[in-house]
Coordinates of C-alpha atoms and ligand atoms in Angstrom, one line a residue:
M1 CA 13.6 130.0 -122.1
A2 CA 11.1 127.5 -120.7
L3 CA 8.2 125.8 -122.3
V4 CA 5.2 126.0 -120.2
V5 CA 1.8 124.3 -120.8
Q6 CA -1.1 126.0 -119.0
K7 CA -4.7 124.4 -118.8
Y8 CA -7.7 126.7 -118.0
G9 CA -10.9 124.8 -116.9
G10 CA -14.5 125.9 -117.8
T11 CA -15.1 128.4 -115.0
S12 CA -11.8 130.2 -115.8
V13 CA -13.1 130.8 -119.3
G14 CA -16.6 131.1 -118.3
S15 CA -17.2 134.7 -119.8
T16 CA -15.4 136.9 -122.3
E17 CA -14.2 139.0 -119.3
K18 CA -12.7 135.8 -117.6
I19 CA -11.1 134.9 -121.1
K20 CA -9.6 138.4 -121.0
H21 CA -8.3 137.7 -117.6
V22 CA -6.8 134.3 -118.7
A23 CA -5.2 136.1 -121.7
S24 CA -3.4 138.5 -119.4
R25 CA -2.0 135.6 -117.1
V26 CA -0.8 133.8 -120.5
K27 CA 0.8 137.0 -121.7
R28 CA 2.7 137.6 -118.4
T29 CA 4.2 134.1 -118.6
R30 CA 5.0 134.9 -122.3
D31 CA 6.5 138.3 -121.3
A32 CA 8.6 136.6 -118.8
G33 CA 10.3 134.8 -121.6
N34 CA 8.6 131.5 -121.8
D35 CA 7.0 129.6 -124.7
V36 CA 3.4 128.9 -123.8
V37 CA 1.0 126.3 -125.1
V38 CA -2.5 126.9 -123.6
V39 CA -5.2 124.2 -123.3
V40 CA -8.7 125.4 -122.6
S41 CA -12.0 123.9 -121.8
A42 CA -15.3 124.8 -123.0
M43 CA -17.0 127.8 -121.0
A44 CA -18.6 126.5 -117.8
G45 CA -22.0 124.7 -118.5
E46 CA -21.4 124.6 -122.2
T47 CA -20.7 120.7 -122.4
N48 CA -23.6 120.1 -120.3
K49 CA -25.9 121.8 -122.7
L50 CA -24.4 119.9 -125.5
V51 CA -24.7 116.6 -123.8
D52 CA -28.5 117.5 -123.1
L53 CA -29.1 118.3 -126.8
C54 CA -27.7 114.9 -127.8
N55 CA -30.0 113.3 -125.2
Q56 CA -33.0 115.2 -126.6
M57 CA -32.2 114.0 -130.0
M58 CA -31.4 110.2 -129.5
D59 CA -31.5 107.7 -126.5
P60 CA -28.8 106.9 -126.0
P61 CA -27.0 109.1 -128.6
D62 CA -25.2 107.9 -131.6
P63 CA -21.5 107.8 -130.2
R64 CA -19.8 109.0 -133.1
E65 CA -22.3 112.1 -133.5
Y66 CA -22.2 112.7 -129.8
D67 CA -18.6 113.4 -129.9
V68 CA -19.0 115.6 -133.1
V69 CA -21.5 117.8 -131.0
V70 CA -20.0 117.8 -127.6
S71 CA -16.4 118.6 -128.8
T72 CA -17.5 122.1 -130.1
G73 CA -17.6 123.9 -126.8
E74 CA -13.8 124.0 -126.8
Q75 CA -13.6 125.4 -130.6
V76 CA -15.3 128.5 -129.2
T77 CA -13.1 129.1 -126.3
I78 CA -9.7 128.3 -128.3
G79 CA -10.8 131.0 -130.9
L80 CA -12.0 133.6 -128.3
L81 CA -8.7 133.5 -126.3
A82 CA -6.6 133.6 -129.3
M83 CA -8.6 136.8 -130.3
A84 CA -8.0 138.2 -126.7
L85 CA -4.2 137.5 -126.9
K86 CA -4.0 139.3 -130.3
T87 CA -6.0 142.4 -128.8
M88 CA -3.3 142.7 -126.2
G89 CA -0.6 142.5 -128.7
Q90 CA 0.6 139.0 -128.3
D91 CA 0.3 137.0 -131.4
A92 CA -1.5 133.8 -131.1
I93 CA -3.0 130.8 -133.0
S94 CA -5.7 128.3 -132.2
L95 CA -5.3 124.7 -133.4
M96 CA -8.2 122.2 -133.2
G97 CA -7.4 118.7 -132.0
F98 CA -7.4 117.4 -135.5
Q99 CA -5.0 120.1 -136.7
V100 CA -2.3 119.4 -134.1
P101 CA -3.2 116.5 -134.4
I102 CA -3.8 114.6 -131.3
H103 CA -4.3 111.0 -132.1
T104 CA -6.7 108.8 -130.1
D105 CA -8.3 105.3 -130.4
S106 CA -11.9 105.1 -131.6
V107 CA -13.8 104.8 -128.3
Y108 CA -16.1 107.7 -128.7
A109 CA -16.8 109.8 -125.4
K110 CA -14.0 107.9 -123.6
A111 CA -11.1 108.0 -126.3
R112 CA -7.6 107.6 -125.1
I113 CA -4.6 109.6 -126.6
S114 CA -2.3 107.5 -128.3
R115 CA 0.1 110.0 -129.9
I116 CA 0.4 113.7 -130.2
E117 CA 2.3 115.4 -133.2
N118 CA 4.4 118.3 -132.1
A119 CA 5.8 119.8 -135.2
K120 CA 3.1 122.3 -135.9
I121 CA 2.9 123.4 -132.3
F122 CA 6.7 123.9 -132.4
D123 CA 6.7 125.7 -135.8
N124 CA 4.3 128.2 -134.3
L125 CA 6.0 128.8 -131.1
K126 CA 9.3 129.3 -133.1
A127 CA 7.3 132.1 -135.0
G128 CA 6.7 133.8 -131.6
K129 CA 3.2 132.7 -131.2
V130 CA 1.2 131.5 -128.1
V131 CA -0.5 128.1 -129.3
V132 CA -4.1 127.6 -128.0
V133 CA -5.3 124.0 -128.1
P134 CA -8.7 122.7 -127.3
G135 CA -8.9 120.2 -124.3
F136 CA -11.0 117.2 -124.5
Q137 CA -10.7 116.7 -128.3
G138 CA -8.8 114.2 -130.4
I139 CA -9.0 112.4 -133.9
D140 CA -9.0 108.7 -134.5
E141 CA -7.0 106.9 -137.0
T142 CA -9.9 107.2 -139.8
G143 CA -10.3 111.0 -139.1
N144 CA -13.4 110.9 -136.8
V145 CA -13.7 113.4 -134.1
T146 CA -13.3 112.0 -130.7
T147 CA -13.6 113.2 -127.1
L148 CA -11.7 112.1 -123.9
G149 CA -14.5 111.8 -121.3
R150 CA -15.7 114.5 -119.1
G151 CA -12.9 116.5 -117.5
G152 CA -10.7 115.4 -120.3
S153 CA -8.9 118.7 -120.9
D154 CA -6.7 117.9 -117.9
T155 CA -5.5 114.9 -119.9
S156 CA -5.1 116.9 -123.1
A157 CA -2.8 119.2 -121.0
V158 CA -0.7 116.6 -119.3
A159 CA -0.3 114.5 -122.6
L160 CA 0.7 117.6 -124.3
A161 CA 3.3 118.3 -121.8
A162 CA 4.7 114.9 -122.0
A163 CA 4.7 115.1 -125.9
L164 CA 6.3 118.4 -125.9
K165 CA 8.7 117.7 -123.1
A166 CA 7.4 121.1 -121.4
D167 CA 9.3 122.3 -118.3
S168 CA 6.0 122.6 -116.4
C169 CA 2.4 121.8 -116.5
E170 CA 0.0 124.1 -114.8
I171 CA -3.7 123.4 -114.0
Y172 CA -5.7 126.5 -113.5
T173 CA -9.1 125.9 -112.0
D174 CA -11.5 127.7 -109.5
V175 CA -10.0 126.4 -106.4
E176 CA -6.6 127.0 -105.0
G177 CA -5.4 123.4 -105.3
I178 CA -6.2 120.0 -104.1
Y179 CA -7.8 119.9 -100.7
T180 CA -8.5 117.2 -98.2
T181 CA -12.0 117.2 -99.8
D182 CA -14.2 119.3 -102.0
P183 CA -13.8 122.7 -100.6
N184 CA -17.2 123.6 -102.0
I185 CA -18.8 121.0 -99.7
V186 CA -16.5 121.5 -96.6
P187 CA -15.4 125.0 -96.4
E188 CA -12.8 123.9 -93.7
A189 CA -10.9 121.5 -96.0
R190 CA -7.3 122.0 -95.9
K191 CA -5.1 122.6 -99.1
I192 CA -2.4 119.8 -99.4
P193 CA 0.9 121.5 -100.5
K194 CA 2.2 118.4 -102.2
I195 CA 0.6 114.9 -103.1
S196 CA 2.0 111.9 -104.6
Y197 CA 0.7 110.6 -108.0
D198 CA -0.4 107.5 -106.5
E199 CA -2.6 109.1 -103.7
M200 CA -3.9 111.6 -106.5
L201 CA -4.6 108.7 -108.8
E202 CA -6.8 107.0 -106.0
M203 CA -8.6 110.2 -105.2
A204 CA -9.3 111.0 -108.7
S205 CA -10.6 107.5 -109.4
L206 CA -12.9 107.9 -106.4
G207 CA -14.4 111.1 -107.8
A208 CA -12.3 114.1 -106.9
K209 CA -13.0 115.7 -110.2
V210 CA -10.4 118.5 -109.9
L211 CA -8.2 116.2 -111.9
Q212 CA -9.3 113.6 -114.6
I213 CA -8.0 110.4 -113.6
R214 CA -6.2 109.9 -116.9
S215 CA -4.3 113.0 -116.6
V216 CA -2.7 111.6 -113.4
E217 CA -1.9 108.4 -115.2
F218 CA -0.3 110.3 -117.8
A219 CA 1.7 112.6 -115.3
K220 CA 2.9 109.5 -113.4
K221 CA 4.0 107.6 -116.6
Y222 CA 5.9 110.7 -118.1
N223 CA 7.0 112.1 -114.7
V224 CA 5.3 115.3 -115.4
P225 CA 4.9 117.4 -112.3
L226 CA 1.8 119.2 -112.1
H227 CA 0.9 122.4 -110.3
V228 CA -2.9 122.8 -109.6
R229 CA -3.7 126.3 -108.8
S230 CA -6.2 129.1 -109.0
T231 CA -6.8 131.2 -112.0
F232 CA -8.0 134.0 -110.1
T233 CA -5.3 134.3 -107.3
E234 CA -1.6 134.1 -107.2
T235 CA -1.4 131.8 -104.4
E236 CA 0.9 128.7 -104.8
G237 CA -1.3 125.5 -105.4
T238 CA -0.7 121.9 -105.0
W239 CA 2.1 119.9 -106.5
V240 CA 1.4 116.5 -107.6
T241 CA 4.7 114.6 -108.0
Q242 CA 6.6 111.6 -107.1
E243 CA 6.3 110.5 -103.6
D244 CA 9.0 111.9 -101.4
E245 CA 9.8 112.5 -97.6
D246 CA 8.5 115.9 -97.4
M247 CA 4.9 114.6 -97.9
E248 CA 2.7 114.6 -95.1
Q249 CA 2.6 111.2 -93.4
V250 CA -1.1 111.1 -92.4
V251 CA -3.2 107.9 -92.2
V252 CA -6.2 109.5 -94.1
S253 CA -5.4 112.2 -96.4
G254 CA -8.7 112.8 -98.1
V255 CA -12.4 112.3 -98.5
T256 CA -13.9 111.9 -101.9
Y257 CA -17.3 111.3 -103.4
D258 CA -18.9 110.2 -106.8
K259 CA -22.4 110.8 -107.6
N260 CA -22.0 109.4 -111.0
E261 CA -23.0 106.0 -109.7
A262 CA -25.7 103.5 -110.4
K263 CA -26.5 100.0 -108.9
V264 CA -27.7 96.8 -111.0
S265 CA -29.0 93.8 -109.5
I266 CA -29.5 90.6 -111.2
L267 CA -31.7 88.4 -109.1
H268 CA -32.0 84.6 -108.9
V269 CA -29.0 83.7 -111.2
P270 CA -27.9 80.2 -111.4
D271 CA -24.8 79.7 -109.2
R272 CA -22.5 77.9 -111.7
P273 CA -19.1 78.5 -113.4
G274 CA -18.9 81.1 -116.4
I275 CA -22.0 83.1 -115.3
A276 CA -19.9 86.1 -114.0
A277 CA -17.7 86.0 -117.1
K278 CA -20.9 85.9 -119.2
I279 CA -22.3 89.1 -117.7
F280 CA -19.1 91.2 -117.2
G281 CA -17.3 90.2 -120.4
P282 CA -19.7 92.1 -122.8
I283 CA -20.0 95.1 -120.4
A284 CA -16.1 95.4 -120.4
G285 CA -16.2 95.0 -124.2
A286 CA -18.5 98.2 -124.3
S287 CA -15.7 100.0 -122.3
I288 CA -18.1 100.4 -119.4
N289 CA -16.2 100.3 -116.0
V290 CA -17.8 98.0 -113.6
D291 CA -16.7 99.1 -110.1
M292 CA -18.0 97.2 -107.0
I293 CA -19.4 93.7 -107.4
I294 CA -21.1 91.8 -104.6
Q295 CA -22.4 88.2 -105.1
N296 CA -24.8 87.0 -102.3
I297 CA -24.5 83.5 -100.5
S298 CA -26.1 80.9 -103.0
I299 CA -29.4 79.4 -101.9
E300 CA -30.4 76.0 -103.6
G301 CA -28.0 76.8 -106.3
F302 CA -29.3 80.4 -107.2
T303 CA -27.6 83.7 -106.1
D304 CA -28.1 87.5 -106.6
L305 CA -25.4 89.6 -108.3
T306 CA -25.2 93.3 -107.6
F307 CA -22.8 95.7 -109.3
T308 CA -22.2 99.4 -109.9
V309 CA -21.5 101.3 -113.2
P310 CA -21.2 104.9 -113.8
R311 CA -24.7 106.5 -113.9
T312 CA -24.1 107.9 -117.3
D313 CA -23.5 104.3 -118.7
L314 CA -26.4 102.8 -116.9
T315 CA -28.8 102.6 -120.1
Q316 CA -26.0 101.1 -122.2
A317 CA -25.2 98.6 -119.6
L318 CA -28.7 97.6 -119.2
R319 CA -29.0 97.1 -123.0
I320 CA -26.2 94.5 -122.6
V321 CA -27.4 92.9 -119.5
E322 CA -31.1 92.5 -120.2
P323 CA -30.7 89.9 -122.9
I324 CA -28.0 88.1 -120.9
G325 CA -30.4 87.9 -118.0
K326 CA -33.0 86.3 -119.9
E327 CA -30.6 83.9 -121.5
I328 CA -29.3 82.6 -118.0
G329 CA -32.8 82.5 -116.4
A330 CA -32.4 85.5 -114.1
S331 CA -35.8 86.3 -112.4
E332 CA -35.4 90.2 -112.5
I333 CA -33.0 93.1 -113.1
V334 CA -33.4 95.8 -110.7
T335 CA -31.5 99.2 -110.9
D336 CA -31.0 102.1 -108.6
D337 CA -29.5 105.5 -109.8
S338 CA -29.9 107.3 -106.7
V339 CA -27.0 106.0 -105.1
A340 CA -23.4 107.6 -104.5
K341 CA -20.1 106.5 -103.4
V342 CA -18.0 108.0 -100.5
S343 CA -14.4 107.1 -99.9
I344 CA -11.5 107.9 -97.6
V345 CA -8.1 107.7 -99.1
G346 CA -4.6 107.6 -97.7
T347 CA -1.4 105.7 -98.1
G348 CA -0.8 105.6 -94.5
M349 CA -3.8 103.1 -94.2
R350 CA -1.4 100.3 -95.4
S351 CA 0.0 100.2 -91.9
H352 CA -3.0 101.1 -89.6
S353 CA -5.9 99.1 -88.5
G354 CA -9.3 100.1 -87.4
I355 CA -9.7 102.8 -90.2
A356 CA -12.7 101.0 -91.9
S357 CA -14.5 100.4 -88.8
K358 CA -14.2 104.2 -87.7
M359 CA -15.6 105.1 -91.0
F360 CA -18.7 102.7 -90.6
K361 CA -19.3 104.1 -87.2
A362 CA -19.2 107.7 -88.1
L363 CA -21.7 107.0 -91.1
A364 CA -23.9 104.9 -88.7
E365 CA -24.1 107.7 -86.0
E366 CA -25.8 109.9 -88.6
G367 CA -28.2 107.2 -89.7
I368 CA -26.6 106.7 -93.1
N369 CA -27.1 103.1 -94.5
I370 CA -24.3 101.5 -96.1
M371 CA -25.3 99.5 -99.2
M372 CA -21.9 98.3 -100.6
I373 CA -18.4 98.4 -99.3
S374 CA -15.1 97.9 -101.0
T375 CA -11.6 98.3 -99.6
S376 CA -8.0 98.3 -101.1
E377 CA -4.8 99.0 -99.3
I378 CA -5.1 102.7 -99.4
K379 CA -8.8 103.3 -99.5
V380 CA -12.3 102.3 -98.2
S381 CA -15.4 103.2 -100.2
C382 CA -19.1 102.8 -99.3
V383 CA -22.2 103.1 -101.6
I384 CA -24.9 105.1 -99.9
E385 CA -28.1 106.9 -100.8
S386 CA -27.1 109.8 -102.9
K387 CA -29.2 112.3 -100.8
Y388 CA -26.8 111.6 -97.9
T389 CA -23.6 112.5 -100.0
E390 CA -22.7 115.8 -98.5
L391 CA -23.7 114.9 -95.0
A392 CA -21.5 111.8 -95.3
V393 CA -18.5 113.8 -96.7
R394 CA -18.7 116.5 -93.9
V395 CA -19.0 113.7 -91.4
L396 CA -16.0 111.7 -92.4
H397 CA -13.9 114.9 -92.9
Q398 CA -14.6 115.5 -89.5
A399 CA -14.2 112.1 -87.9
F400 CA -10.7 111.8 -89.6
D401 CA -9.7 115.2 -88.2
L402 CA -8.7 116.6 -91.7
S403 CA -9.4 120.2 -91.0
G404 CA -6.9 122.7 -89.9
E405 CA -4.1 124.9 -91.1
T406 CA -1.9 123.9 -94.0
V407 CA 1.5 122.6 -92.5
Ligands
ADP1 P1 -12.2 122.8 -114.2 O1 -13.4 123.4 -114.8 O2 -11.3 124.1 -113.9 O3 -11.7 121.6 -114.8 P2 -13.5 121.2 -112.2 O4 -14.8 121.5 -111.9 O5 -13.4 120.1 -113.2 O6 -12.7 122.4 -112.8 O7 -12.6 120.8 -111.0 C1 -12.5 121.6 -110.0 C2 -13.5 121.4 -108.8 O8 -13.2 120.1 -108.3 C3 -13.6 122.3 -107.6 O9 -14.6 123.4 -107.8 C4 -14.1 121.4 -106.6 O10 -15.6 121.5 -106.3 C5 -13.9 120.0 -107.1 N1 -13.2 119.2 -106.1 C6 -13.6 117.8 -105.7 N2 -12.9 117.5 -105.0 C7 -11.7 118.3 -104.7 C8 -10.7 118.3 -104.0 N3 -10.4 117.2 -103.1 N4 -9.8 119.4 -104.0 C9 -10.2 120.5 -104.8 N5 -11.2 120.4 -105.5 C10 -12.1 119.4 -105.5
LIG2 N1 -15.6 120.6 -121.6 C1 -15.3 119.2 -121.1 C2 -16.3 118.8 -119.8 O1 -16.9 119.6 -119.6 C3 -14.0 119.0 -120.8 C4 -13.3 119.7 -119.6 O2 -13.9 120.5 -119.2 O3 -12.2 119.1 -119.1 O4 -16.1 117.7 -119.5
MG3 MG1 -12.1 119.6 -114.7

């Protein structure tokens, strides 16, 4: 008998009909002789509604209370799925994050899982039940409810699979696997049969929201192979595993985009040691991820500093940066929240030249202006105006010849 962790995303549990469909898939796995732990997201759109409610009440919302509110979507779906299973004659129990418990740190809205207790889950499995656990939720050391960041149910599932030493971890979603780019933007995108943790980490960190980045970090750390596949078809999906020889050896394996970006420029900053540390230290202290940073050439002892942060963290970042800007004598702070980042990813880039220039040329031919660039061994990213995102993704997918049949 194997132990299987299955995670169903928001679209997969978007209505009572869909939850019944999920229940039948779960029951089928159980009937085949497996123990099953199911992780579910909130119904599609529910978490967005809860976030909106918080924003209407307080700007920015109180972090502790924000987590109390946004974690509730998953409470609904675990209860409904457990009921659907019971109706089909399969005993089941829902356990909230605090009942498992799933322990996290106290960084509200972006908490990290530190430990998962498995005794209660095993007791229920032993009693013949399917255990249904909410994604996204945890509890900190003092008993406060926490959430794991948007898309965090993937991470809940992988962390549970690691903690339970599950035989497999299946991520069920609304597409048939991981594609060369978002198939909802480029219908010709090709499904990748197998992808390495490292490549997937890069794609996830650059915006491919099909898996939350921390879920891939966990999978790599604990060597949990992931099977990303569709809830609505039987087709084999994509395996995310350690790198091996059967993986495709291509220069560019995918194109990603991230619209959750904002640009902050601090103008006329004195160019002297310690200024960058003074600005970026407190931002990091607030758990805000600064991505790209550009410092202009200094003129008469002054320079401009531009950096990007997630758009959802812009208000908080500004609250931190504005007093520092005043203190160091900056002339102005300018923000732009209509930017996006497009990237090309591929481990094959390590040994090829000319990839970045091909990307810049493809964007230029469409008249898309590049505001910022950053590169690593296996990716090139450009910040552009967000209204050009879809166009840029299509153009890059074509420029690097990523369409075609699955090999
Ligand atoms: P779920 O609710 O199941 O967690 P998400 O919406 O979080 O689903 O993730 C699935 C979505 O990820 C797809 O519908 C697709 O639009 C998007 N996506 C972005 N990049 C990719 C990619 N490279 N491959 C597959 N899907 C992608
Ligand atoms: N419901 C949460 C969200 O929408 C978590 C998840 O779906 O993974 O972000
Ligand atoms: Mg998701």
